[in-house]
Amino acid sequence: MADSPRRIAVLGSTGSIGRQTLDVVRAFPGAFRVVALAARGNVALLAEQAREFAPELVACTSEDAEVRRQLDALLPRAMRGPDGLMAAATHADVEMVVAATSGLVGVEPTLAAIRAGKTIALANKETLVMAGHLVMPEARRHGVEILPVDSEHSALWQCLRGERHAEVRKLIITASGGPFRGMSREQMREVTVEQALHHPTWNMGPKVTIDSATLMNKGLEVIEAHWLFAMPYEQIEVVVQPQSIVHSMVEYVDDSIKMQASLPSMHLPIQDALSYPARLDRAGTPLARELRWHEVARLEFAAVDRERFPCLDLAYAAGRRGGTAPAVLVGADETAVALFLAGKIRLPEIAELIGAALERHTVIAEPSLADVQAASQWAQDEVARLAGERPPESHAKG
Amino acid sequence: MADSPRRIAVLGSTGSIGRQTLDVVRAFPGAFRVVALAARGNVALLAEQAREFAPELVACTSEDAEVRRQLDALLPRAMRGPDGLMAAATHADVEMVVAATSGLVGVEPTLAAIRAGKTIALANKETLVMAGHLVMPEARRHGVEILPVDSEHSALWQCLRGERHAEVRKLIITASGGPFRGMSREQMREVTVEQALHHPTWNMGPKVTIDSATLMNKGLEVIEAHWLFAMPYEQIEVVVQPQSIVHSMVEYVDDSIKMQASLPSMHLPIQDALSYPARLDRAGTPLARELRWHEVARLEFAAVDRERFPCLDLAYAAGRRGGTAPAVLVGADETAVALFLAGKIRLPEIAELIGAALERHTVIAEPSLADVQAASQWAQDEVARLAGERPPESHAKG
């Protein structure tokens, strides 16, 4: 690390990744300076963060009247609306932007930050899945690095360090396999929302937990890896590693494999992106989590059952098709998961509805951001419509 | 790789590593050119190798009269005696020297090769264990790289690529645990030579196999790693990994661990040193051995039982003590293993005799190569003497 603190902006500071980013900042006094904080609607937490980190800019994007009233009371000097996110992403004093908003709202500020020459620590999935074709060329054009903030991509990135792109045979992304790894197709049809929300190794929000149970999450990671590491889909594989200790691996043309391992924690990939190219010593910090091999004792590996987890193949297909297909994948999944969480559909119907939306969609080849947004919105509406057409019991057919 | 073939000398071409080096050369036509071959006494094989690879220099170091007669018949133009080894190591057309002789005989040619600016692919254990304090400073002085040819060190070297030395918390060398991993102390006392020679994952010569069963091999690797990667002994650990798939790992200060994995084969570390910094594609070559994770299914890890495997602590102690202590370790081990293989002592006595020799030895702090040789020879004699003093049954006391 340079002697002067690295100056960062955190977009989405009140979300899970945003809060953990600030844990990292807190754990290494003097290493980072929070220049800008931006969040959506959690004004109370944002105000608390602003008091603690004294950023130069605070932004709250929500245009809700109640949120505005809270802002007037707690953060009268905060910027309001989407302009705040852009201002945080491009603030002159910022070196690195942690892009941790959820959804497509993060894409424009990320593009703006790239154009302003900021290094991007990217935690927002949609940015690359739906707009990788816009973001990656822009980053190359401006000589800006996109650093992954995600266990799997951070693992790949670490394993690729010091190696040559042309000598990579494949990226092997590990999957915990989710809570339904051992279940039959029949059992999966009967899964309750409660069962689906109980993930064996990671503690996450409901949407991500369901995506993890269906392996859609892994599918999105495959698409992200494709963009992040400029790797064709034929060279990206998924392997089940139930303990979530090995976070991914890279196989080289000489049959040598490099793996990255650590106890499951999002703090590590966040920290590694924030401090890159340095690694900061966690010993003695509240984040320390040293892995002891004799305690781990065993790592298991298994192939993914692609019949029971069709979301993975849907994601590969959407990724290969390109254009607006990944946006449809994401939009359709969002609505399908919401329907499952609301008890309206069964687990296997998530994949069925996404598959149906992808089939009905006419792909636009080199879509603008507006095209991507429209495709995603169309998919959400389409899945809602398709689900509504299904007679209440028909979904039990699987 | 450069377009022109890399020009190599193989010292010890008829030994296990030497032969496998030539397998690698054979597997990648056009990538390498064998400029010099040197071996000890296997004239028939050396002559065969000379016919196949047409080197500019062939050397046979044995001064045995029968070997000389064979040379006159099969390789009349071969160089004879130790000068041949030096000539091969310093040949003007050679870029890289594969140092694969066994014993201390390899040290002088390796030092000569370093002074001549050759890259060293180092397969000879004694060179670093006994003379690391002479070899490593010489390599630094001449800006020469020492590339490891050993699964464990190659793994560490790969995991260190693109990383910073100061950010390494520890090197974790994996051990298969050998054939006696699950045995009690009592059972180990009754081990036969035959049992000891049956290694679960690696197929090696008798001396190395016994060293592997006692974990002395791992101890020597710890000392090698200390020199090769300039790492203090406190930062080098050993972990049992019975499947021999993970060949070693590096833990960084941020708790992130990088591991290297591949199916057990010496061809890979040889190939990686020969082609460095490139990795050559093994697909379609006779050396191809792609690891399939769902077939591996499980990797286990366990702590070393240091009470049952005291050779490991003896090696750490000798390494820490430095000077001539590692030479005594190696010399004492050589004779002790020979005594075990001859049925003269029991397995646990190997460590007892090495420990006794180390205790009796007065360490010379900055030894010359002659000091090292003398210490090693003293240890061999001392172990033979100590073993001779033991009444035939006394060793059964354990």
Tab-separated table of N, CA and C in Angstrom, chain A residues 16 32 79 86 88 109-110 116 127-128 132 185 249 262 275 333 367 385:
chain	number	residue	atom	x	y	z
A	16	SER	N	-25.178	-5.078	2.234
A	16	SER	CA	-24.299	-6.058	2.871
A	16	SER	C	-22.825	-5.833	2.499
A	32	PHE	N	-7.119	3.448	4.508
A	32	PHE	CA	-8.150	3.943	3.593
A	32	PHE	C	-8.766	5.237	4.105
A	79	MET	N	-26.437	14.843	-0.750
A	79	MET	CA	-26.994	15.001	-2.091
A	79	MET	C	-28.189	14.063	-2.232
A	86	MET	N	-23.773	9.528	-9.098
A	86	MET	CA	-22.797	9.920	-10.119
A	86	MET	C	-21.708	10.791	-9.501
A	88	ALA	N	-20.686	10.813	-6.411
A	88	ALA	CA	-19.819	9.984	-5.564
A	88	ALA	C	-18.844	9.176	-6.422
A	109	PRO	N	-23.178	4.872	-13.024
A	109	PRO	CA	-22.096	5.428	-12.199
A	109	PRO	C	-20.764	4.692	-12.409
A	110	THR	N	-20.831	3.367	-12.632
A	110	THR	CA	-19.596	2.622	-12.867
A	110	THR	C	-18.937	3.084	-14.161
A	116	ALA	N	-13.756	8.557	-15.603
A	116	ALA	CA	-12.993	9.481	-14.752
A	116	ALA	C	-11.682	8.845	-14.274
A	127	THR	N	-23.855	-5.454	-13.368
A	127	THR	CA	-22.990	-4.622	-14.211
A	127	THR	C	-22.311	-5.453	-15.294
A	128	LEU	N	-21.706	-6.562	-14.912
A	128	LEU	CA	-21.028	-7.372	-15.932
A	128	LEU	C	-21.964	-8.346	-16.625
A	132	GLY	N	-21.656	-6.222	-19.542
A	132	GLY	CA	-20.222	-6.495	-19.683
A	132	GLY	C	-19.669	-5.993	-21.013
A	185	ARG	N	-35.229	-34.919	-7.725
A	185	ARG	CA	-36.109	-33.968	-8.427
A	185	ARG	C	-37.451	-33.856	-7.713
A	249	MET	N	-10.718	-22.072	-8.972
A	249	MET	CA	-9.400	-22.550	-9.393
A	249	MET	C	-9.169	-22.203	-10.858
A	262	SER	N	-9.814	-20.183	1.597
A	262	SER	CA	-9.901	-19.409	2.842
A	262	SER	C	-11.236	-19.755	3.476
A	275	SER	N	-7.127	-3.187	-1.236
A	275	SER	CA	-5.699	-2.955	-0.978
A	275	SER	C	-4.811	-3.313	-2.165
A	333	ASP	N	-35.293	-14.101	-13.740
A	333	ASP	CA	-34.945	-14.730	-12.463
A	333	ASP	C	-35.449	-13.891	-11.294
A	367	PRO	N	-26.643	-4.405	-27.595
A	367	PRO	CA	-27.636	-3.519	-26.991
A	367	PRO	C	-27.014	-2.339	-26.245
A	385	ARG	N	-46.563	-12.527	-16.114
A	385	ARG	CA	-47.700	-12.887	-16.957
A	385	ARG	C	-47.798	-14.415	-17.111
